[in-house]
Structures are given as structure tokens and as C-alpha cells.
Short mmCIF file of C-alpha atoms in Angstrom, two decimals:
data_model
loop_
_atom_site.label_atom_id
_atom_site.label_comp_id
_atom_site.label_asym_id
_atom_site.label_seq_id
_atom_site.Cartn_x
_atom_site.Cartn_y
_atom_site.Cartn_z
CA MET A 1398 0.00 0.00 0.00
CA LYS A 1399 2.77 2.43 0.93
CA ARG A 1400 4.66 1.69 -2.30
CA PHE A 1401 1.49 2.39 -4.29
CA PHE A 1402 0.91 5.63 -2.39
CA ILE A 1403 4.42 6.92 -2.99
CA LEU A 1404 4.29 5.90 -6.66
CA LEU A 1405 0.97 7.69 -7.09
CA MET A 1406 2.40 10.81 -5.48
CA ILE A 1407 5.36 10.77 -7.87
CA LEU A 1408 3.14 10.24 -10.93
CA LEU A 1409 0.95 13.16 -9.93
CA LEU A 1410 3.76 15.60 -9.29
CA VAL A 1411 6.73 14.66 -11.39
CA GLY A 1412 5.89 14.37 -15.09
CA CYS A 1413 9.15 14.50 -17.04
CA LYS A 1414 11.09 16.15 -14.22
CA ASN A 1415 12.42 14.64 -11.03
CA GLU A 1416 10.62 15.27 -7.74
CA GLU A 1417 13.03 17.87 -6.43
CA GLU A 1418 12.73 19.96 -9.61
CA VAL A 1419 8.94 19.87 -9.34
CA ALA A 1420 9.00 20.87 -5.69
CA GLN A 1421 11.37 23.79 -6.24
CA GLU A 1422 10.38 25.04 -9.71
CA GLU A 1423 6.74 24.26 -10.37
CA ALA A 1424 5.17 25.12 -7.01
CA ASP A 1425 5.51 27.88 -4.47
CA LEU A 1426 4.45 25.54 -1.66
CA ILE A 1427 4.38 21.76 -1.12
CA LEU A 1428 1.58 20.75 1.25
CA TYR A 1429 1.23 17.35 2.94
CA SER A 1430 -2.38 17.03 4.13
CA GLY A 1431 -4.11 14.50 6.33
CA HIS A 1432 -7.41 16.33 5.88
CA SER A 1433 -10.05 15.16 3.43
CA GLU A 1434 -9.60 16.00 -0.23
CA GLU A 1435 -12.58 18.37 -0.05
CA LEU A 1436 -11.22 20.35 2.89
CA THR A 1437 -7.69 20.40 1.50
CA ASN A 1438 -8.91 21.68 -1.86
CA PHE A 1439 -10.93 24.37 -0.11
CA TYR A 1440 -7.84 25.60 1.73
CA VAL A 1441 -5.67 25.52 -1.38
CA LYS A 1442 -8.20 27.32 -3.60
CA GLU A 1443 -8.73 30.14 -1.09
CA PHE A 1444 -5.01 30.52 -0.35
CA GLN A 1445 -3.99 30.54 -4.01
CA GLU A 1446 -6.56 33.21 -4.82
CA GLN A 1447 -5.46 35.35 -1.89
CA SER A 1448 -1.69 34.96 -2.27
CA GLN A 1449 -1.26 34.30 -6.01
CA LEU A 1450 1.04 31.43 -5.02
CA THR A 1451 0.81 27.90 -6.44
CA VAL A 1452 0.36 24.93 -4.13
CA LYS A 1453 1.03 21.24 -4.80
CA THR A 1454 -0.69 18.83 -2.42
CA VAL A 1455 0.01 15.30 -1.23
CA LEU A 1456 -2.98 13.57 0.40
CA GLY A 1457 -3.36 10.64 2.77
CA SER A 1458 -4.00 9.79 6.41
CA GLY A 1459 -2.10 11.63 9.10
CA ASN A 1460 0.28 8.74 9.67
CA GLU A 1461 0.80 8.32 5.91
CA MET A 1462 1.72 12.01 5.64
CA ILE A 1463 4.31 11.68 8.38
CA ASP A 1464 5.82 8.60 6.72
CA ALA A 1465 5.77 10.19 3.26
CA ALA A 1466 7.36 13.42 4.47
CA LYS A 1467 10.16 11.46 6.14
CA THR A 1468 10.72 9.16 3.17
CA ASN A 1469 10.76 11.95 0.60
CA LYS A 1470 12.47 14.72 2.55
CA ASP A 1471 15.32 14.83 0.02
CA THR A 1472 13.42 14.20 -3.21
CA LEU A 1473 10.04 15.80 -2.50
CA PRO A 1474 10.55 18.10 0.51
CA GLY A 1475 7.30 19.30 2.03
CA ASP A 1476 6.87 22.78 3.44
CA VAL A 1477 3.74 22.39 5.58
CA ILE A 1478 1.92 19.44 7.09
CA ILE A 1479 -1.72 19.74 8.19
CA GLY A 1480 -4.55 17.49 9.33
CA VAL A 1481 -2.35 15.43 11.66
CA GLY A 1482 -3.27 14.77 15.29
CA SER A 1483 -1.30 16.59 17.95
CA ASP A 1484 -0.11 13.29 19.46
CA THR A 1485 1.41 12.23 16.16
CA LEU A 1486 3.05 15.62 15.64
CA ASP A 1487 4.50 15.51 19.15
CA LEU A 1488 5.95 12.08 18.50
CA ASN A 1489 7.63 13.37 15.33
CA HIS A 1490 8.78 16.77 16.57
CA GLU A 1491 12.27 16.24 15.15
CA MET A 1492 10.95 16.71 11.61
CA LEU A 1493 9.17 19.96 12.47
CA ALA A 1494 10.38 23.55 12.68
CA PRO A 1495 9.02 25.93 15.34
CA TYR A 1496 6.94 28.86 14.18
CA THR A 1497 5.16 31.57 16.16
CA SER A 1498 2.26 32.52 13.93
CA GLU A 1499 1.00 36.08 13.83
CA THR A 1500 -2.36 34.63 14.92
CA LEU A 1501 -1.03 32.61 17.86
CA ASP A 1502 -2.36 35.01 20.51
CA LYS A 1503 -5.85 34.39 19.10
CA ILE A 1504 -5.64 30.60 19.51
CA ASP A 1505 -7.36 29.01 22.52
CA ASP A 1506 -5.09 28.08 25.42
CA GLY A 1507 -3.87 24.50 25.27
CA TYR A 1508 -4.22 24.19 21.50
CA ASP A 1509 -0.60 24.83 20.58
CA ASP A 1510 2.68 23.11 21.35
CA LEU A 1511 4.77 24.61 24.14
CA ASP A 1512 7.79 24.58 21.80
CA LYS A 1513 5.69 26.07 18.96
CA ASN A 1514 6.30 23.03 16.74
CA TRP A 1515 2.59 22.81 15.89
CA ILE A 1516 -0.60 24.84 16.29
CA GLY A 1517 -4.11 23.41 16.44
CA ASP A 1518 -6.48 24.39 13.65
CA PHE A 1519 -9.56 22.47 14.88
CA LYS A 1520 -10.89 21.00 18.10
CA ILE A 1521 -12.32 17.53 17.47
CA PRO A 1522 -14.29 15.87 20.30
CA MET A 1523 -14.41 12.10 20.61
CA VAL A 1524 -17.97 10.73 20.36
CA ILE A 1525 -19.95 7.50 20.42
CA ILE A 1526 -21.85 6.93 17.17
CA TYR A 1527 -24.80 4.53 16.93
CA ASN A 1528 -27.28 3.06 14.44
CA LYS A 1529 -30.77 4.34 15.25
CA GLN A 1530 -32.43 1.60 13.20
CA ILE A 1531 -31.10 -1.31 15.24
CA MET A 1532 -30.77 0.31 18.68
CA SER A 1533 -33.71 1.28 20.86
CA GLU A 1534 -33.59 4.75 22.40
CA LYS A 1535 -33.35 3.37 25.93
CA ASP A 1536 -30.19 1.45 25.01
CA ILE A 1537 -28.27 4.39 23.54
CA PRO A 1538 -25.05 4.70 25.56
CA THR A 1539 -24.54 7.97 27.41
CA THR A 1540 -21.20 7.19 29.08
CA TRP A 1541 -18.00 5.35 28.20
CA ASP A 1542 -18.88 2.82 30.91
CA ASP A 1543 -22.01 1.90 28.94
CA LEU A 1544 -19.74 0.36 26.28
CA LEU A 1545 -19.18 -2.53 28.70
CA ASN A 1546 -22.86 -3.55 28.51
CA GLU A 1547 -23.03 -7.18 27.41
CA LYS A 1548 -25.74 -6.38 24.84
CA PHE A 1549 -23.01 -4.59 22.84
CA LYS A 1550 -20.68 -7.60 22.79
CA GLY A 1551 -19.04 -7.82 19.38
CA GLN A 1552 -21.01 -4.75 18.26
CA ILE A 1553 -18.50 -1.93 18.94
CA ALA A 1554 -16.39 -0.46 16.12
CA MET A 1555 -13.17 1.17 17.30
CA GLY A 1556 -9.94 2.02 15.52
CA GLU A 1557 -6.62 0.27 16.05
CA PRO A 1558 -4.36 2.54 18.20
CA THR A 1559 -1.14 1.05 16.82
CA VAL A 1560 -2.19 2.23 13.34
CA SER A 1561 -4.47 5.25 13.84
CA GLY A 1562 -3.54 8.46 15.63
CA SER A 1563 -7.17 9.25 16.47
CA ALA A 1564 -7.67 5.74 17.87
CA TYR A 1565 -4.61 6.25 20.05
CA THR A 1566 -6.12 9.49 21.36
CA GLN A 1567 -9.33 7.60 22.16
CA LEU A 1568 -7.34 4.97 24.05
CA VAL A 1569 -5.57 7.63 26.11
CA THR A 1570 -8.86 9.43 26.74
CA LEU A 1571 -10.37 6.23 28.14
CA LEU A 1572 -7.29 5.48 30.24
CA ARG A 1573 -7.00 8.95 31.76
CA ARG A 1574 -10.58 8.95 33.05
CA PHE A 1575 -9.26 7.07 36.07
CA LYS A 1576 -7.00 8.45 38.78
CA GLU A 1577 -5.30 5.08 39.17
CA GLU A 1578 -3.58 3.69 36.08
CA ASN A 1579 -4.52 0.10 36.91
CA MET A 1580 -8.21 1.03 36.97
CA GLY A 1581 -7.84 2.50 33.48
CA TRP A 1582 -6.27 -0.65 32.13
CA ASP A 1583 -8.91 -2.80 33.85
CA PHE A 1584 -11.53 -0.85 31.91
CA ILE A 1585 -9.62 -1.26 28.63
CA GLU A 1586 -9.33 -5.00 29.22
CA ASP A 1587 -13.08 -5.27 29.82
CA LEU A 1588 -13.74 -3.15 26.73
CA LEU A 1589 -11.53 -5.37 24.58
CA VAL A 1590 -13.44 -8.40 25.80
CA ASN A 1591 -16.73 -6.74 24.84
CA MET A 1592 -15.24 -5.86 21.44
CA GLU A 1593 -14.11 -9.48 21.11
CA GLY A 1594 -10.61 -8.17 20.51
CA GLU A 1595 -11.47 -6.70 17.10
CA THR A 1596 -10.44 -3.23 15.89
CA LEU A 1597 -10.49 -1.43 12.53
CA GLU A 1598 -7.30 -0.18 10.91
CA ASN A 1599 -9.13 2.41 8.79
CA THR A 1600 -11.01 4.70 11.19
CA LEU A 1601 -12.91 6.27 8.28
CA ASP A 1602 -14.74 2.93 7.98
CA ILE A 1603 -16.35 3.27 11.41
CA PRO A 1604 -19.35 5.51 10.47
CA LEU A 1605 -19.92 3.44 7.31
CA LYS A 1606 -19.92 0.12 9.13
CA VAL A 1607 -22.24 1.44 11.86
CA HIS A 1608 -24.53 2.88 9.18
CA GLU A 1609 -24.65 -0.48 7.38
CA GLY A 1610 -25.50 -2.28 10.62
CA GLU A 1611 -22.30 -4.32 10.80
CA TYR A 1612 -21.87 -2.76 14.25
CA MET A 1613 -24.45 -1.21 16.56
CA LEU A 1614 -22.13 1.57 17.64
CA GLY A 1615 -18.62 2.93 17.33
CA VAL A 1616 -16.07 5.32 18.78
CA THR A 1617 -15.03 8.04 16.38
CA LEU A 1618 -14.30 11.74 15.85
CA GLU A 1619 -17.13 14.26 15.88
CA SER A 1620 -16.08 15.53 12.44
CA TYR A 1621 -16.31 12.03 10.92
CA ALA A 1622 -19.66 11.43 12.58
CA TYR A 1623 -21.28 14.71 11.62
CA GLU A 1624 -20.13 14.70 8.00
CA TYR A 1625 -21.56 11.21 7.60
CA LEU A 1626 -24.80 12.20 9.33
CA GLN A 1627 -25.48 14.75 6.60
CA GLN A 1628 -26.17 11.90 4.18
CA ASN A 1629 -27.34 9.11 6.49
CA ASN A 1630 -30.15 9.94 8.89
CA ASN A 1631 -30.17 6.53 10.53
CA LEU A 1632 -27.06 7.50 12.51
CA GLY A 1633 -26.80 9.42 15.76
CA PHE A 1634 -24.01 10.27 18.15
CA VAL A 1635 -23.51 11.30 21.77
CA TYR A 1636 -20.86 13.10 23.80
CA PRO A 1637 -20.24 10.83 26.82
CA ASP A 1638 -21.44 12.35 30.10
CA ASP A 1639 -18.40 11.04 31.95
CA GLY A 1640 -16.10 13.27 29.92
CA THR A 1641 -14.56 13.36 26.49
CA THR A 1642 -11.60 15.16 24.98
CA ALA A 1643 -11.39 17.58 22.07
CA ARG A 1644 -7.99 16.85 20.59
CA PRO A 1645 -6.79 19.31 17.96
CA SER A 1646 -5.62 18.46 14.52
CA GLY A 1647 -2.47 20.46 13.92
CA VAL A 1648 -0.56 22.44 11.33
CA ALA A 1649 3.23 22.63 11.32
CA LEU A 1650 6.27 23.67 9.33
CA LEU A 1651 8.42 20.86 7.96
CA LYS A 1652 12.03 21.71 8.65
CA ASP A 1653 13.28 20.30 5.33
CA GLY A 1654 10.99 22.56 3.25
CA HIS A 1655 12.37 24.96 0.64
CA HIS A 1656 9.66 27.65 0.80
CA LEU A 1657 9.77 28.91 4.37
CA GLU A 1658 8.21 32.33 3.81
CA ASN A 1659 5.32 30.90 1.78
CA ALA A 1660 4.81 28.17 4.35
CA GLU A 1661 4.50 30.74 7.13
CA LYS A 1662 1.97 32.67 5.03
CA PHE A 1663 -0.07 29.50 4.57
CA ILE A 1664 -0.13 28.75 8.29
CA ASP A 1665 -1.16 32.33 9.09
CA PHE A 1666 -3.91 32.01 6.49
CA ILE A 1667 -5.53 28.82 7.83
CA LEU A 1668 -5.37 30.11 11.41
CA SER A 1669 -6.98 33.43 10.48
CA ALA A 1670 -10.51 34.24 11.66
CA LYS A 1671 -11.73 34.42 8.06
CA ALA A 1672 -10.47 30.96 7.10
CA GLN A 1673 -11.61 29.36 10.36
CA GLN A 1674 -15.06 30.90 10.00
CA ALA A 1675 -15.37 29.57 6.45
CA VAL A 1676 -14.30 26.06 7.49
CA ALA A 1677 -16.68 26.10 10.47
CA GLU A 1678 -19.58 27.00 8.19
CA ASN A 1679 -18.74 24.61 5.35
CA PHE A 1680 -17.11 21.64 7.10
CA TYR A 1681 -18.66 21.74 10.61
CA ARG A 1682 -15.31 21.97 12.41
CA ARG A 1683 -14.81 23.64 15.79
CA PRO A 1684 -12.27 26.47 15.36
CA THR A 1685 -9.40 27.15 17.72
CA HIS A 1686 -9.54 30.89 16.96
CA VAL A 1687 -11.10 32.62 19.99
CA GLU A 1688 -13.07 35.07 17.84
CA VAL A 1689 -14.83 32.35 15.83
CA GLY A 1690 -17.72 30.43 17.36
CA ASP A 1691 -18.66 26.78 17.00
CA PRO A 1692 -20.82 25.85 14.00
CA SER A 1693 -24.48 26.41 14.89
CA GLU A 1694 -25.32 22.84 13.84
CA LEU A 1695 -23.11 21.35 16.57
CA THR A 1696 -23.74 21.12 20.29
CA PRO A 1697 -22.11 24.17 21.96
CA SER A 1698 -18.80 23.30 23.60
CA GLU A 1699 -20.02 24.56 26.98
CA GLU A 1700 -22.74 21.88 26.91
CA ILE A 1701 -20.25 19.04 26.41
CA SER A 1702 -18.45 17.42 29.32
CA LEU A 1703 -14.93 18.17 28.06
CA VAL A 1704 -11.84 17.12 30.00
CA GLU A 1705 -8.28 18.22 29.40
CA TYR A 1706 -6.14 15.97 27.23
CA ASP A 1707 -2.67 15.34 28.64
CA TYR A 1708 -0.45 15.62 25.53
CA GLN A 1709 2.77 15.30 27.50
CA TRP A 1710 1.66 12.07 29.18
CA SER A 1711 0.38 10.57 25.94
CA THR A 1712 3.66 11.31 24.17
CA THR A 1713 5.98 10.31 27.00
CA TYR A 1714 4.35 6.91 27.47
CA HIS A 1715 3.36 6.28 23.85
CA ALA A 1716 5.51 3.19 23.35
CA GLN A 1717 4.58 1.64 26.70
CA ILE A 1718 0.85 2.27 26.17
CA LEU A 1719 0.83 0.66 22.73
CA GLU A 1720 2.92 -2.26 23.96
CA LYS A 1721 0.51 -2.95 26.80
CA TRP A 1722 -2.47 -2.63 24.45
CA ALA A 1723 -0.89 -5.07 21.98
CA ASP A 1724 -0.12 -7.52 24.77
CA MET A 1725 -3.74 -7.38 25.94
CA LYS A 1726 -5.04 -8.05 22.44
CA GLU A 1727 -2.58 -10.90 21.92
CA SER A 1728 -3.51 -12.53 25.23
CA MET A 1729 -7.13 -12.63 24.15
CA GLY A 1730 -6.18 -14.99 21.33
CA ASP A 1731 -4.43 -17.43 23.64
#
């Protein structure tokens, strides 16, 4: 899959020239984006019209963008990376360059890196999505603890944390609900049992599979859930009463880029009130800019039980957390 992705990227951008020539001569900015194609194209169109600069984009999941930027740093050096979870950016800080945006003082507290390696462009709560056609109203879960109900055994769709950055954030969110670490892992073990040890590598499949009735419910991002709800009215979602997190997706400079000034302009653009307002209205994302409100279609943030996400803890113990998770899953097959 990765070889196909890299080959596709080269075919799209190279033509008769090598990758480095394309990056430096044919574009004013190389953008690696983990956002959807629709959102990425929206950003690029607006920025190109405003700046009169040309942008070449590389698309994929957040983890794919990190891998591609590392692999191609000499042949296809990216300037900016967006649409990648803050955990993933923290874990790969060595490939980023710090930047203090002109808009930084307008970004909500806690939605930027202390070392200024990344800045959050959206807040994305974790939610529980469910199929209204196969679940009675009285059974709709309202807390994370409700996921342990035996009637949901084998009916919960959740991403694989060793593959998906958002699934890792969900794992940490569930762990950090408890003051004692062992209690958190006891919950995760019980949850894995109720999930019958199954996870999905592609988190974008979660709303689809719940919609199709393959699962009764799933754990996903608000943005995934709401975008899918626009076309499928048999889905619903809840913000757990016992607390959920609103992890940001982030934007960052890539230190190996060749268009630093243009990259800084792009970051300032997407963090501006105008751009954040447009994205809130068209893509139902919660802005990090303090002067831009939540989309009217979404539940106001003050009505959601939001808890702080400990980025430092999640990054520091990333390897140990994933190792323990993998061991738990493996032991279920014994």
C-alpha cells in the first residue's frame, strides 16, 4: 500500500522532471495534508486566490503524511503538514520547525505546542456513534462505561491505536478517566473483551460500518460522525457524560521545506478568523480561533463534558501504552 501511495504521489507531481525539480520550480508551496480532499482543496483554492502562489498537495491519512514526508524529505521536501493529530506531531517533533504565527495570541489556550512546533487548527471531540435503526432509544449509551454492557458484545467499532492516531487518542482518553492507572487498564481489558478483541485499521470505515449495521455503535471523531450524518439519517451520536476530549488536529512547518516564507503565510492564512469561519460554516469543524464560534449545527462546547487531554503524558508513554495494548489483544487470542 505504501509503495502504491508513494508511486501515485510521484506520478501526480513529477511528469518529465524529477521530484526535487517539481518541488522547487513548479510550485511555491508543497503541502502534505491528512485532511479530506474536499477540505484540502478548499484551503488551497482560497489561499492561491489570496496569495497568487501555487500549491502542490500530497494527500493521505495523518500517519501516511508523516511517513511520506520522512521518506521523501530529500526528493520531495514538504513545506507544511496539516490534518495530523497533535499526538502524532509531538511524536515526530524532530521533523518539524518551530513557528510563532501572527495569529497565535488568538488561539485558545492549550491548543498549541509549548515549543511552537505545531498549532491546532480544529478541536475535534471524541464521540460514540450509533445506528438508530437497530438500537432502541433506551439502550443508547450515554457514558463510556455503557460500552461494557453485554448487549453490545461484538457490536462496537473502534480504531486500532497502533495504526491510527485518532484511535490512540481515544485509548488515552479512556485510560486517563481514572485516577489510578490500573483502573484505566482494567476498563480497557473489559472493553476489549466486549469488542471481542477486534479493531479497525481504517477509522474512516467506522461511520460506514455502523450505518450499514455491521456494528451497533462505534467510537469516532465528531467531524467524521457529523459529516456522515449529513447523508445518512439513521445514525446518531452522543458526547459521553463522563467526559470526552477535544484533541486538535495540527498544522506545522516541515524543517526540510524549501519555501519557508510561503509556508508561514499558509499557516497564518488557515489560522486566520476568516479561514476558520469559512471552514466552520462549510465543514462543521470547531475552530481554535477565539473570535470564531462553533458551527451552529453542533452542540455548543459549553454543553459538552470536556476534560483536558494530557499531551505530555500521551507522548511520553506512547511506546509503553501501545505495547501494553498489543499484549492485551494478543492474550485474548491465547
